[in-house]
Coordinates of C-alpha atoms and ligand atoms in Angstrom, one line a residue:
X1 CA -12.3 21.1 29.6
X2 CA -10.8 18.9 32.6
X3 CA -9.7 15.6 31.7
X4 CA -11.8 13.9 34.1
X5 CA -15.1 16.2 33.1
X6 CA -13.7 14.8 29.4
X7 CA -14.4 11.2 30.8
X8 CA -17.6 11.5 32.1
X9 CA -19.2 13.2 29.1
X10 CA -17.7 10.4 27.2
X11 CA -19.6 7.9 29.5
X12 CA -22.8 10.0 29.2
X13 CA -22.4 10.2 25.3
X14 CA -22.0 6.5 24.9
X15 CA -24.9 5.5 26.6
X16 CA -27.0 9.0 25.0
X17 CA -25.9 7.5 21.2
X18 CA -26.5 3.9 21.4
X19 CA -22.7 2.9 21.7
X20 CA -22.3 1.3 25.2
X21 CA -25.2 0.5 27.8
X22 CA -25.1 -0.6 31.3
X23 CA -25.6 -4.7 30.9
X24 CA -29.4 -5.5 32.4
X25 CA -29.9 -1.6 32.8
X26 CA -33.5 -2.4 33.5
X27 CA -32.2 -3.8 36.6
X28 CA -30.2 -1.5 37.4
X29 CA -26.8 -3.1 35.8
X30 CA -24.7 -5.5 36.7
X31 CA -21.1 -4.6 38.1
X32 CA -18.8 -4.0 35.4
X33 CA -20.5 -5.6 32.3
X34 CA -21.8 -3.8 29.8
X35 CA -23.8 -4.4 26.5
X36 CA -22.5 -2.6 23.0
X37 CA -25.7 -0.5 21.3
X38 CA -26.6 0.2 17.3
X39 CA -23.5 2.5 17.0
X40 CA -21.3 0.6 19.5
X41 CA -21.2 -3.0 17.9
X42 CA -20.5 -1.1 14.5
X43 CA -17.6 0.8 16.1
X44 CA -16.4 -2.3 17.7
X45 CA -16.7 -4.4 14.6
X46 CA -14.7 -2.4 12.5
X47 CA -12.0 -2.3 15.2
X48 CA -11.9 -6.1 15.2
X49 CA -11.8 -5.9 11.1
X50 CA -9.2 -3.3 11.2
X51 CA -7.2 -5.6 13.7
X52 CA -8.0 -8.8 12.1
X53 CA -7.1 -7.9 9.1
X54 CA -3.8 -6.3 10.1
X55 CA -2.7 -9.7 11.0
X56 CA -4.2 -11.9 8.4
X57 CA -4.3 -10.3 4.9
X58 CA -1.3 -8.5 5.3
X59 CA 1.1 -11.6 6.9
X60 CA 1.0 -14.4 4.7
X61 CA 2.0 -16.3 7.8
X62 CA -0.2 -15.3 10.3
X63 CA -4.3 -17.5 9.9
X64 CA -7.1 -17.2 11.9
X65 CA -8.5 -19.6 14.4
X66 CA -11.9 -19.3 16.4
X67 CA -11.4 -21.6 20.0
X68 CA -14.2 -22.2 22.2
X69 CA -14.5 -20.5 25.1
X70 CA -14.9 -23.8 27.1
X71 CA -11.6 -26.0 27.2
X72 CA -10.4 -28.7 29.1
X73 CA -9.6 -27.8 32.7
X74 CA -6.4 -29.3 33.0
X75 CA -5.3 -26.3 30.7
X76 CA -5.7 -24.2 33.3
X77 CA -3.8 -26.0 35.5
X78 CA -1.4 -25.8 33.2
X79 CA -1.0 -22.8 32.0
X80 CA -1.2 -21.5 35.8
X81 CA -3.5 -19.6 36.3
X82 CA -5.2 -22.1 38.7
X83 CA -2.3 -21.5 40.4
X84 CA -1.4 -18.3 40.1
X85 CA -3.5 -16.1 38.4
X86 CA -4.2 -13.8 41.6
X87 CA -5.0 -10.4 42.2
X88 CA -3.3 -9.2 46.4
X89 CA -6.5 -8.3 47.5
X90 CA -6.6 -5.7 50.9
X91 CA -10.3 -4.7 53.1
X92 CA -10.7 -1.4 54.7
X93 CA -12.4 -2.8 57.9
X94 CA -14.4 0.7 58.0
X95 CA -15.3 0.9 55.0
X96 CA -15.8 -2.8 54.3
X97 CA -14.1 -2.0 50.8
X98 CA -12.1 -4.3 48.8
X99 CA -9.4 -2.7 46.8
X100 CA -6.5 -4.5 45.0
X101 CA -3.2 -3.9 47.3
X102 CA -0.9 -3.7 43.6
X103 CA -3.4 -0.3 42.2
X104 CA -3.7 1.4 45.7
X105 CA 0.0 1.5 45.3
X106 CA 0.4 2.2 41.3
X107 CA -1.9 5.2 41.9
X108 CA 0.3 6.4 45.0
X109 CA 3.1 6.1 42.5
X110 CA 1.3 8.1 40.1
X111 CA 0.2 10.6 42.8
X112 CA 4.3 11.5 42.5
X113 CA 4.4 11.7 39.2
X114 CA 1.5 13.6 39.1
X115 CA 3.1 16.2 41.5
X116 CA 5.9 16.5 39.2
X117 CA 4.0 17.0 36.3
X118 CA 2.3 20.0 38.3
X119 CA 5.6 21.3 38.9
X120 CA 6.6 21.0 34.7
X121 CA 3.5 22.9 34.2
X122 CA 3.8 25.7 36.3
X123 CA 7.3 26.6 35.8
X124 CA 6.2 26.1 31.6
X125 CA 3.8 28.9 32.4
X126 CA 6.0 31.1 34.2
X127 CA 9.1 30.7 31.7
X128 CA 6.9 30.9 28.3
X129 CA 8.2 30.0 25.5
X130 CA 11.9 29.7 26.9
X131 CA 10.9 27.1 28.9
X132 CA 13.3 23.5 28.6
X133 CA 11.5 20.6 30.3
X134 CA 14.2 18.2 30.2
X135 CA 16.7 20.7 32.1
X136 CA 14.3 21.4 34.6
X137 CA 13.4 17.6 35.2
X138 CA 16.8 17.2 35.8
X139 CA 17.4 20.2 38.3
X140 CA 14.3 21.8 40.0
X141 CA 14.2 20.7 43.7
X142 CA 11.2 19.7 44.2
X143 CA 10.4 17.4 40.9
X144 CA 13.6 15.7 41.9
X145 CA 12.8 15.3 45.2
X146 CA 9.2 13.8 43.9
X147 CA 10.9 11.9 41.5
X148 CA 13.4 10.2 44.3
X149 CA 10.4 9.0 46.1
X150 CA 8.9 7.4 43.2
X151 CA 11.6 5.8 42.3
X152 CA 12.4 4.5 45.7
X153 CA 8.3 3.2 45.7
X154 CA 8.5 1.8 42.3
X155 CA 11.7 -0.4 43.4
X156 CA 10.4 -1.3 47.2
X157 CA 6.9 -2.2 44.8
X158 CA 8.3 -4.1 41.9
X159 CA 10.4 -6.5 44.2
X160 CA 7.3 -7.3 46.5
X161 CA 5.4 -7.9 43.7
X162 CA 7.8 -10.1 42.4
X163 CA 8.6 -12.3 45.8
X164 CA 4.9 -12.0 45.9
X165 CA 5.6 -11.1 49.7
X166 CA 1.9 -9.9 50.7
X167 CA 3.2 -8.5 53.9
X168 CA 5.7 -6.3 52.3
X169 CA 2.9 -4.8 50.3
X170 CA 0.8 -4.4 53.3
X171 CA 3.8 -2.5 54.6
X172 CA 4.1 -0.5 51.8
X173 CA 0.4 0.5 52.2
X174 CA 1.1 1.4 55.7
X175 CA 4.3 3.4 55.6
X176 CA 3.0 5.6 52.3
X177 CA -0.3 6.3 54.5
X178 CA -2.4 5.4 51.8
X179 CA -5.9 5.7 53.1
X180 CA -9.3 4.3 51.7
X181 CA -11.2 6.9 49.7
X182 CA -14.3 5.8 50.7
X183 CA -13.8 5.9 54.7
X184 CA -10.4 8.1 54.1
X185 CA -9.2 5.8 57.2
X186 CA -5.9 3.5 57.4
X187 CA -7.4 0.8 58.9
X188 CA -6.7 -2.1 56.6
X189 CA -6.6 -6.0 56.6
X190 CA -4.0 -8.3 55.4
X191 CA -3.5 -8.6 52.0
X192 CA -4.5 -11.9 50.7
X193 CA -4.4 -13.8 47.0
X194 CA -7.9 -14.1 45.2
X195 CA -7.9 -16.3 42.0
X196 CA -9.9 -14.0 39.1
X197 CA -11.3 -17.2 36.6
X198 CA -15.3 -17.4 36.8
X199 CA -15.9 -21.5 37.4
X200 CA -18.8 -23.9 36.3
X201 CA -19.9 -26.8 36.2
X202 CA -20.4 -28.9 32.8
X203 CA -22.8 -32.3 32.7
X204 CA -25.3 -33.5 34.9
X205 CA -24.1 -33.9 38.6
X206 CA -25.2 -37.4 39.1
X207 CA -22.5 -38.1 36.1
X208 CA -20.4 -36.6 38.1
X209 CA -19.9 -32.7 37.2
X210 CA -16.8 -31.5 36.1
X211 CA -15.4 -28.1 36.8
X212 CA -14.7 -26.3 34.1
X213 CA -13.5 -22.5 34.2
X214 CA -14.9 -19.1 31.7
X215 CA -11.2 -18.9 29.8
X216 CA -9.0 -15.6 31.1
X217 CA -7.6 -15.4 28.0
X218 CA -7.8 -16.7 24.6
X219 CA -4.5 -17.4 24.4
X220 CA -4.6 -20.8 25.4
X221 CA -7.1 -21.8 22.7
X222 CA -4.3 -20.9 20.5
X223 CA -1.8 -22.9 22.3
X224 CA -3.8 -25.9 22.2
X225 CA -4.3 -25.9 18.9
X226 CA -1.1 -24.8 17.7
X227 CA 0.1 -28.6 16.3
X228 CA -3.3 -28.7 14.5
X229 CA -2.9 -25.2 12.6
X230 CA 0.7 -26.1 12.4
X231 CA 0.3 -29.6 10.3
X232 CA -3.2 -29.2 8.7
X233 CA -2.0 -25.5 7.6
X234 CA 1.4 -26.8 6.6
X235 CA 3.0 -23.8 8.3
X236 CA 6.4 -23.1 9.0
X237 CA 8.2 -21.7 11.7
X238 CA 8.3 -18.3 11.9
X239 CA 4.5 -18.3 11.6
X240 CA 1.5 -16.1 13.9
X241 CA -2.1 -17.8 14.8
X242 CA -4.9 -14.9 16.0
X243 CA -8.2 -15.3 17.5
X244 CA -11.0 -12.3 18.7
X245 CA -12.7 -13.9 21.2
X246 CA -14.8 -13.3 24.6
X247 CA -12.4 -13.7 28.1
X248 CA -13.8 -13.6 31.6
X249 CA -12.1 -12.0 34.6
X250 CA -13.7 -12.0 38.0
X251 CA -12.1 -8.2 38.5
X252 CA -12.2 -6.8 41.7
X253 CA -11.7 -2.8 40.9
X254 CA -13.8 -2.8 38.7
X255 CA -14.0 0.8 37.9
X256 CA -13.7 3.1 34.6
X257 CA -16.4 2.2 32.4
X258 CA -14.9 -0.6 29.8
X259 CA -11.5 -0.4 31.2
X260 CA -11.7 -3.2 33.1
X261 CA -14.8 -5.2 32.8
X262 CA -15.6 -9.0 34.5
X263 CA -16.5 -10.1 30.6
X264 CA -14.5 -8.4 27.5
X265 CA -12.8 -9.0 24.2
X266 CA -9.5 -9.6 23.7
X267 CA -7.6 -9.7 19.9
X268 CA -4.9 -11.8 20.3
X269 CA -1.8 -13.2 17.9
X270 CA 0.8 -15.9 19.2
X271 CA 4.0 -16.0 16.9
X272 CA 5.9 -18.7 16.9
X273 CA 9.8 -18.6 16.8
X274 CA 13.0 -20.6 16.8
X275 CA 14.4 -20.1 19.9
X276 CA 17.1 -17.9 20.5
X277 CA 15.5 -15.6 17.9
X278 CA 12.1 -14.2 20.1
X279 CA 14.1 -11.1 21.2
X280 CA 14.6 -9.9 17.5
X281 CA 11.0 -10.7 17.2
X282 CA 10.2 -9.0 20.0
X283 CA 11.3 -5.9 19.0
X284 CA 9.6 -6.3 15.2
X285 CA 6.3 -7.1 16.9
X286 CA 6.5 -3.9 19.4
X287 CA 7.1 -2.0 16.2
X288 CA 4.5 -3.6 14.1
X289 CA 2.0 -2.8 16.7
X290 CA 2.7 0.6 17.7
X291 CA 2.5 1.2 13.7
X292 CA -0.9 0.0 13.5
X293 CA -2.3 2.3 16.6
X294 CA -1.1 5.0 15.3
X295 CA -1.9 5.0 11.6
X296 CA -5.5 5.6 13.0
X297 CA -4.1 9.3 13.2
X298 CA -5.1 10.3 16.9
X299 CA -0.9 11.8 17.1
X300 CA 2.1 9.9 17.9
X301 CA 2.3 11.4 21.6
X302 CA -0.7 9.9 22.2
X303 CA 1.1 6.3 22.8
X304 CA 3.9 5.1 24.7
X305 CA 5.7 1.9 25.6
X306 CA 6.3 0.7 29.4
X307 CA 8.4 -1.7 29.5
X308 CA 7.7 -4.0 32.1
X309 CA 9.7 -4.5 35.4
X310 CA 8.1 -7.4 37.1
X311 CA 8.4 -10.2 34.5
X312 CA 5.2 -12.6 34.4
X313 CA 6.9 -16.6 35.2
X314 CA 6.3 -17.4 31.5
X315 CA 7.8 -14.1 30.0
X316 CA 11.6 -12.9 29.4
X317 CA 10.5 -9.3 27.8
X318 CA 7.0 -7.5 27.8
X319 CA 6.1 -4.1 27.0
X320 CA 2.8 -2.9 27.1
X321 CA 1.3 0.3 25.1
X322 CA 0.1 2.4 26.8
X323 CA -2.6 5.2 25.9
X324 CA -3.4 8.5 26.7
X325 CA -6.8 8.1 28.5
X326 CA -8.0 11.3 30.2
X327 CA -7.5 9.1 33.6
X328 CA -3.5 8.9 32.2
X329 CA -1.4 6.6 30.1
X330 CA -3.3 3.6 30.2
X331 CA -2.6 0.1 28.9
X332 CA -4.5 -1.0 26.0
X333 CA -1.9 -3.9 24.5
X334 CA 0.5 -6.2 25.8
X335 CA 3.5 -7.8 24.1
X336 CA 4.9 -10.3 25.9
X337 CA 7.9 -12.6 24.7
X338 CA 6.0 -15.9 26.5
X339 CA 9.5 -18.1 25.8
X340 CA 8.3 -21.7 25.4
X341 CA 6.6 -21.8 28.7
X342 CA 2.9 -22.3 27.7
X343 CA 3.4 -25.6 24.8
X344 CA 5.8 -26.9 27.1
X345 CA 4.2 -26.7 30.1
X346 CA 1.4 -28.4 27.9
X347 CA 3.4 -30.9 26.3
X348 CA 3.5 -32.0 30.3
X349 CA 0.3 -32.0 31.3
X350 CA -0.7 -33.5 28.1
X351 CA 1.7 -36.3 27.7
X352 CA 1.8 -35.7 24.3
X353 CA 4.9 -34.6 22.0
X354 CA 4.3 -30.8 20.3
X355 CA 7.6 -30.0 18.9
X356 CA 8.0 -28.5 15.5
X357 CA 9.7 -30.1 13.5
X358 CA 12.5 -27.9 11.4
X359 CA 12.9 -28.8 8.0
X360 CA 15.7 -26.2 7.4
X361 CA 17.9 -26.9 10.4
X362 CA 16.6 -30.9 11.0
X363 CA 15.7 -30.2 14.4
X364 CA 12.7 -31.0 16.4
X365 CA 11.9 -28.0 19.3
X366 CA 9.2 -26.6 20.9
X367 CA 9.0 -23.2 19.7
X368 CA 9.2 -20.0 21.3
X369 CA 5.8 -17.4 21.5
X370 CA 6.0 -13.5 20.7
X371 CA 2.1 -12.9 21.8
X372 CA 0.7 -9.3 20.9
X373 CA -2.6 -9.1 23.2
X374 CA -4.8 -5.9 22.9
X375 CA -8.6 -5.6 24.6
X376 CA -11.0 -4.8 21.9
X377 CA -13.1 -3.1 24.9
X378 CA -9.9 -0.3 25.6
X379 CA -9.0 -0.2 22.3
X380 CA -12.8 1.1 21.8
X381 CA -12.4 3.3 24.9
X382 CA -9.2 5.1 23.4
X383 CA -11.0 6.0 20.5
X384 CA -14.1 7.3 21.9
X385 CA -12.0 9.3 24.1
X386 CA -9.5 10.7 21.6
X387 CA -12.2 11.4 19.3
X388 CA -15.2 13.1 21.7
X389 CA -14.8 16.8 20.3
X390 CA -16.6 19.8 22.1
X391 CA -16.3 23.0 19.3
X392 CA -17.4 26.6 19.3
X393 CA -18.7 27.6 16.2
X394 CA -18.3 31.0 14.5
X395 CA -21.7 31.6 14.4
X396 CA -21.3 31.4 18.1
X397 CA -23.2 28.1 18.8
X398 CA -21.6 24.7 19.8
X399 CA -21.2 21.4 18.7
X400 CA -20.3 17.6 19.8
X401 CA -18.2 16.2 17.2
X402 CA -16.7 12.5 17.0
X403 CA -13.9 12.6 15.1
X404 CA -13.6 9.1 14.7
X405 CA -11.1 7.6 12.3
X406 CA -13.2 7.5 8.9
X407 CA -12.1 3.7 8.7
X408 CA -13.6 2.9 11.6
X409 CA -16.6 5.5 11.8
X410 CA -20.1 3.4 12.6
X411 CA -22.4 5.5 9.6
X412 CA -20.5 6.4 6.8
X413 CA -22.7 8.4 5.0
X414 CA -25.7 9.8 5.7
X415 CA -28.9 10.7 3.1
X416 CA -31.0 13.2 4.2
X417 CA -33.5 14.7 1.9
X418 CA -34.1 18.6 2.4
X419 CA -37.6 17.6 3.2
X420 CA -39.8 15.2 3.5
X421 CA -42.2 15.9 0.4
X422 CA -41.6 16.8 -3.3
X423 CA -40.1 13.5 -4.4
X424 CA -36.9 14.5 -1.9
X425 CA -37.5 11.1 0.1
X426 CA -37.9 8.7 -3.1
X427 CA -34.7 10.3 -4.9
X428 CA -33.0 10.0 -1.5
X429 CA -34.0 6.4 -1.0
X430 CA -32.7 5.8 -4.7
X431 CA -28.9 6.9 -3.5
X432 CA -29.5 4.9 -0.6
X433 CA -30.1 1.7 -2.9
X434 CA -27.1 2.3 -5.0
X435 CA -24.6 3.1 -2.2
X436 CA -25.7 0.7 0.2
X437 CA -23.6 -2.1 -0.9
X438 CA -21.0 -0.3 -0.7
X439 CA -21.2 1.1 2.9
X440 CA -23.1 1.8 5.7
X441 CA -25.6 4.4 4.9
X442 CA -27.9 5.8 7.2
X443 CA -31.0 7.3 6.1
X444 CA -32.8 10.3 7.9
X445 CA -35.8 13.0 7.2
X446 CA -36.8 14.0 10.7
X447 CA -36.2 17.3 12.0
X448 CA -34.3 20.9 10.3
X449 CA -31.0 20.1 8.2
X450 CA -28.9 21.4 11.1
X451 CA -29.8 19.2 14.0
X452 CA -29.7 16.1 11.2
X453 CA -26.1 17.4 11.0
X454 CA -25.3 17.7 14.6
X455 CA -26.7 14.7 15.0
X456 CA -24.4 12.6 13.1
X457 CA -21.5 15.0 14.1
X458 CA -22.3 13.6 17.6
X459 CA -22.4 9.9 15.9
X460 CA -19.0 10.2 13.9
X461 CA -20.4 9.9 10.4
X462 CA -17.6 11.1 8.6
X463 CA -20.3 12.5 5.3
X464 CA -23.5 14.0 4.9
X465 CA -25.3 14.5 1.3
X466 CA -28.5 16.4 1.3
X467 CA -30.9 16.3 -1.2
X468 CA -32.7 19.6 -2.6
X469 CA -35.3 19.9 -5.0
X470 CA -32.4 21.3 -7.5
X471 CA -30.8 17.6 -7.5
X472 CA -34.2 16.9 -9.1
X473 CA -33.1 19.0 -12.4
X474 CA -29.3 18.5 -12.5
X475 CA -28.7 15.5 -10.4
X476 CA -26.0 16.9 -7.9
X477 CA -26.1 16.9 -3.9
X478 CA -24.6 19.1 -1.6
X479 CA -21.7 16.9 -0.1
X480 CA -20.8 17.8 3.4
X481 CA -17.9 16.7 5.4
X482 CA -17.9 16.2 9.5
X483 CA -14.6 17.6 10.3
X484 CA -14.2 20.6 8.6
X485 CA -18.2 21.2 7.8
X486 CA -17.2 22.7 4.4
X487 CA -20.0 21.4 1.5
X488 CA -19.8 21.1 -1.7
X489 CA -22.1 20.1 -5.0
X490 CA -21.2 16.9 -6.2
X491 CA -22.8 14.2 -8.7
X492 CA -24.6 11.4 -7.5
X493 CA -22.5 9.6 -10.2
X494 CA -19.2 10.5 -8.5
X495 CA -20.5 10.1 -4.7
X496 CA -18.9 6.4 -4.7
X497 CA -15.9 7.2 -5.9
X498 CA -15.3 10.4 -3.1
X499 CA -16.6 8.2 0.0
X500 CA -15.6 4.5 -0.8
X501 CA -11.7 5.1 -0.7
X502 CA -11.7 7.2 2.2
X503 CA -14.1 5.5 4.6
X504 CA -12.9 1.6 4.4
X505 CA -10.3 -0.5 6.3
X506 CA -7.9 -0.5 3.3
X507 CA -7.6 2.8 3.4
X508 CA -5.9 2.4 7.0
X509 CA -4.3 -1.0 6.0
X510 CA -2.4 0.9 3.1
X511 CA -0.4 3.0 5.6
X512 CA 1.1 0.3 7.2
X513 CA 2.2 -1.6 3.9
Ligands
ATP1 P1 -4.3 -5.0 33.7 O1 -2.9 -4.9 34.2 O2 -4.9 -3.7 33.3 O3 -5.2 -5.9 34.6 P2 -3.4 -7.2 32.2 O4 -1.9 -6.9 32.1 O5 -3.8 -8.2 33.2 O6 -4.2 -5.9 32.4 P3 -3.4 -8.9 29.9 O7 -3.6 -10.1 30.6 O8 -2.0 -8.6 29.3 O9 -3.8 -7.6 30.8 O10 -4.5 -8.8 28.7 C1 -4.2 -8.2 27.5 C2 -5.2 -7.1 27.2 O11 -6.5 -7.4 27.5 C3 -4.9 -5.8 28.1 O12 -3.9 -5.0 27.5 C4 -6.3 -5.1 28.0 O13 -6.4 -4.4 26.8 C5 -7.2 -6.3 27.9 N1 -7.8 -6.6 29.3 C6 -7.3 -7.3 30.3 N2 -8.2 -7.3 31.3 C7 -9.3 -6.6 30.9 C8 -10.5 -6.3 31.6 N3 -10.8 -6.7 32.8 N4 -11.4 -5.5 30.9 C9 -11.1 -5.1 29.6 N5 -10.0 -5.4 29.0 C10 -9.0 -6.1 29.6

């Protein structure tokens, strides 16, 4: 199947199983917000638990914190994103679109690569099984003369973008003919700076209204309150403070589902270092991370880091991770070495002293920041996407299958009696009552066997059990599993014991101990 035919059936499937809806679908949505269904808050949930517990049970130097979304708007200032938290915007005058100059030109530079990639895969099919990649990157013509222009965009890019020159990336638009898709013209505007944070106003107006801003990121929250944690915690440096919370981004391509929505989620841990030492850290946290996504068993080559270029003003390493999405490598996480730009620059603002005091080396210094920042909205997109299954059967039929990480599977197990008479639905509703405590269960009589099956096949439940009127006389079920369909007769006694270990957050968390 085409990875962009992949995409759009994961879309259609999201919104067909209760995991993601249009936000006011009544109304016809709203642009790029979306509400989470029956399936999708479950889903989402036990990626926040999977996450949150990654970072708090298993560091016994990392705690939690829960900020408010509101904060004082001198934070903003800063923090700088009133400043400088801008997007280079660009209009096609005949289209009257409004595109973001920095993508038009990432997705020129991945027009190259994509064009060497078609190369790789055509020479692979032509040479077999003989075929070396890495010698043919490195000598074939025409991926090198794909790969020179790249790099020469990548360069000309990454130094516009970081002399924020606006007219250089106009240029750059220009001379690489990028034309509007919608239109398909070149007949752009200047590029101008478009701040993204959503603004209010908080208290009466005749009290005089203040403006406060929707936070970008939850980051600050943690910042602000790092003295508090700090003292009242009685932490000591090298120690991590996380937060799940809502952020809110006035995006203007605002495209791809839950890529990139105007109102997400964002897990997100601040560690706090001795300076001189965030490098080392750094490194450990890019590790740490990249362990966690891929424990969840989707295949190492899945992931990759991209180191970043263009350095934000606060930052003197970041990497994100990038997915594979079946638009491409996509970020999901950033890990950013933040140096101690953010507490000093609120130590400023503030007027108030934040260092840390150092009991082992009798200094007082504000502390450096290793920040690991993933979107629970992408993270939830990359699983959908690496799990959404289409299989031919041998019997010749078909079937959707989610093969979603048992861990973080919505319905673990499903009871379904054989039918809906003959005491089937009472003995049924008895497992239900023992095993709910334990997991989620989902009960279901409706319909044959085989479209319950396919049904939660297309839901992810990792186990079935099926009550017959023999589990009457000898109390076993017939036990069947999603991925390989095989089933089996169990005991209800021993169901527990099979499920429980395989289907909970521990069972993840114990392969990155
Ligand atoms: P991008 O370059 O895609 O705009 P970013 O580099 O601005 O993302 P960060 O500010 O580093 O993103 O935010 C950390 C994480 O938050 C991202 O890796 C992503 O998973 C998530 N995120 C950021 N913006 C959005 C959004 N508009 N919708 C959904 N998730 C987002």
């Amino acid at each position: 199947m085409a990875q962009e035919d992949v995409f759009k059936k994961v879309v259609a499937h999201c919104k067909e199983y209760g995991f993601v809806f249009p936000s006011s679908d009544i109304y016809d949505g709203l642009g790029a917000v979306y509400d989470y269904g029956q399936m999708g808050v479950e889903l989402k949930n036990n990626i926040k638990n999977y996450w949150w517990q990654s970072m708090v049970l298993l560091h016994d130097n990392i705690v939690g914190i829960d900020s408010a979304i509101f904060m004082h708007p001198t934070i903003w200032k800063a923090s700088g994103h009133v400043d400088a938290f801008n997007d280079p915007l660009i209009d096609n005058r005949d289209s009257k679109k409004r595109y973001r100059a920095d993508v038009l030109i990432e997705e020129q530079i991945a027009k190259y690569e994509d064009k060497m990639e078609k190369e790789v895969a055509k020479a692979a099919k032509r040479f077999g099984e003989s075929f070396n990649r890495e010698l043919f990157m490195q000598t074939n013509p025409k991926v090198l003369a794909e790969k020179a222009k790249r790099d020469a965009l990548q360069e000309r890019f990454a130094k516009a973008l970081n002399e924020m020159n606006l007219d250089e990336l106009r240029q750059i638009i220009i001379d690489e003919e990028i034309v509007c898709p919608i239109s398909g013209t070149r007949n752009w505007t200047e590029v101008r700076q478009f701040n993204l944070m959503f603004s209010t106003e908080m208290g009466s107006t005749a009290d005089g209204a203040m403006k406060v801003y929707l936070r970008p990121e939850t980051a600050q929250g943690i910042f602000v309150n790092y003295l508090n944690v700090q003292k009242t915690g009685r932490m000591r440096i090298p120690f991590g403070i996380a937060q799940i919370g809502k952020a809110f981004r006035n995006e203007i391509v605002a495209r791809q589902f839950i890529f990139r929505m105007r109102e997400f989620e964002q897990m997100e841990m601040q560690f706090f270092v001795r300076p001189g030492s965030e490098l080392e850290w750094f490194n450990k946290w890019k590790e740490t991370r990249l362990a966690w996504h891929k424990a969840l068993g989707f295949g190492d080559e899945a992931y990759r880091f991209h180191d970043h270029e263009k350095l934000a003003h606060y930052a003197n390493a970041a990497t994100d991770i990038e997915f594979r999405m079946p638009f491409g490598f996509k970020e999901v996480e950033g890990i950013h070495s933040r140096t101690n730009f953010d507490l000093s620059q609120h130590e400023k603002f503030s007027g108030k002293n934040i260092k840390y005091f150092d009991p082992e080396t009798n200094e007082s210094y504000v502390p450096y920041v290793i920040e690991t920042s993933i979107g629970v909205d992408r993270m939830f997109l990359s699983v959908m996407c690496a799990s959404y299954c289409e299989e031919k059967l041998e019997n010749g039929e078909s079937r959707v299958v989610l093969r979603l990480p048992a861990a973080l599977a919505p319905v673990k197990l499903a009871v379904l009696p054989l039918v809906k008479k003959d005491g089937l639905p009472e003995k049924a509703r008895e497992i239900m009552n023992q095993l709910k405590f334990s997991f989620n269960c989902y009960y279901e009589e409706k319909d044959s066997i085989g479209k319950r099956y396919r049904r939660m096949d297309a839901i992810g439940t990792p186990y079935c059990v099926t009550i017959d009127h023999q589990t009457l006389e000898d109390g076993m079920v017939t036990l069947r599993e999603r991925d390989t369909m095989e089933q089996r007769r169990v005991a209800i006694s021993d169901l527990e014991g099979i499920i429980r270990d395989n289907v909970t957050i521990t069972s993840v968390l114990k392969k990155l101990s």
